[in-house]
């Protein structure tokens, strides 16, 4: 009944927004809402004709659904860490409401400012509103520390949408992941917002007790000492159970491995994301960690001794692998190319973490580096396939 009423409403309003209608100047807005609500009934004039219930807007909606566990855990953990830092007694609803007050404004600013740029470019170029922003607008807040000022959120999402996507022509044309372009801009422009422990605690009191993130503890471990022992002996007792639940200081959506893996399971079951890209990233990281573990000697860089399971559970590795590496636009398109693309990102992430102590995260730069090489992987895969078919035809 409701669906029929909505369909009738759209059909009634459509003449007002079509060419010659009173509100034709707002056609892009009408089309964006209608195509998000209903699958388009348009048919291309020429072949090939492909019918599928899963268009790009539905595809982006699947990613948003997959992000829900990480969003909910991010809200709760942000509130929890804020209450702990301020020395306030912790209750479940107290942590949820505290987290909502911190995270919700960041999400609203991300969608409002990023949406403004999307609409502006749609009007100037006279095309439909790009649906890719549905995901970018949600991913961007989740890769930020909870204490990020709202003006920095607005600046970062503006840089990501305009410089990371629109200057290339919009969704489908961008080389780099716009979410990570915006985060990289904030990271290098305002490094104090991503270093130390204060940005990750969302504390109100100036006397709040702050606590370092696991990667900060790991990178600060003196030579000759065990990173896992440093993590275990830290005040928050950073062990594998803590990393699985995600109840520790970190970026809003990146801490809970269980929440992220639930999202990954949904994306794989619905075939929304590429398992090859995810598997390639994990295998690349495993091989690199294993090599460092073999080469490590007593007194060498402590990060060389760190086991594989700590690397994938700490920081943004899992979140990046599930939601960033699988970006259908900036990742490799061919099946073989996805394997090489994932392997490169996995290798680069561990290399940056181990070799560069000044930047213990590594995932953001590794994915941007992988974006740069994705077209090259596809080029050589396609070229090899063409050469093989040509040789087969000549036999």
PDB file of C-alpha atoms in Angstrom, residues 25 52 65 103 130 157 160 214 241 262 277 324 343 375 381:
ATOM      1  CA  UNK A  25      15.530  23.527 -12.412  1.00  0.00           C
ATOM      2  CA  UNK A  52      19.545  -6.260 -12.856  1.00  0.00           C
ATOM      3  CA  UNK A  65      23.776  -1.460   5.750  1.00  0.00           C
ATOM      4  CA  UNK A 103      29.404  11.255  16.601  1.00  0.00           C
ATOM      5  CA  UNK A 130      26.163  11.087  -7.883  1.00  0.00           C
ATOM      6  CA  UNK A 157      35.001  16.164   3.261  1.00  0.00           C
ATOM      7  CA  UNK A 160      37.780  14.679  -0.552  1.00  0.00           C
ATOM      8  CA  UNK A 214      47.434   0.356  20.542  1.00  0.00           C
ATOM      9  CA  UNK A 241      39.928  -9.833  23.146  1.00  0.00           C
ATOM     10  CA  UNK A 262      29.841  -8.625  10.450  1.00  0.00           C
ATOM     11  CA  UNK A 277      40.594  -7.801  -3.022  1.00  0.00           C
ATOM     12  CA  UNK A 324      38.148   0.880   1.312  1.00  0.00           C
ATOM     13  CA  UNK A 343      48.576  -8.004  -2.306  1.00  0.00           C
ATOM     14  CA  UNK A 375      44.735   0.900 -13.629  1.00  0.00           C
ATOM     15  CA  UNK A 381      45.776  -8.253 -17.262  1.00  0.00           C
TER      16      UNK A 381
END
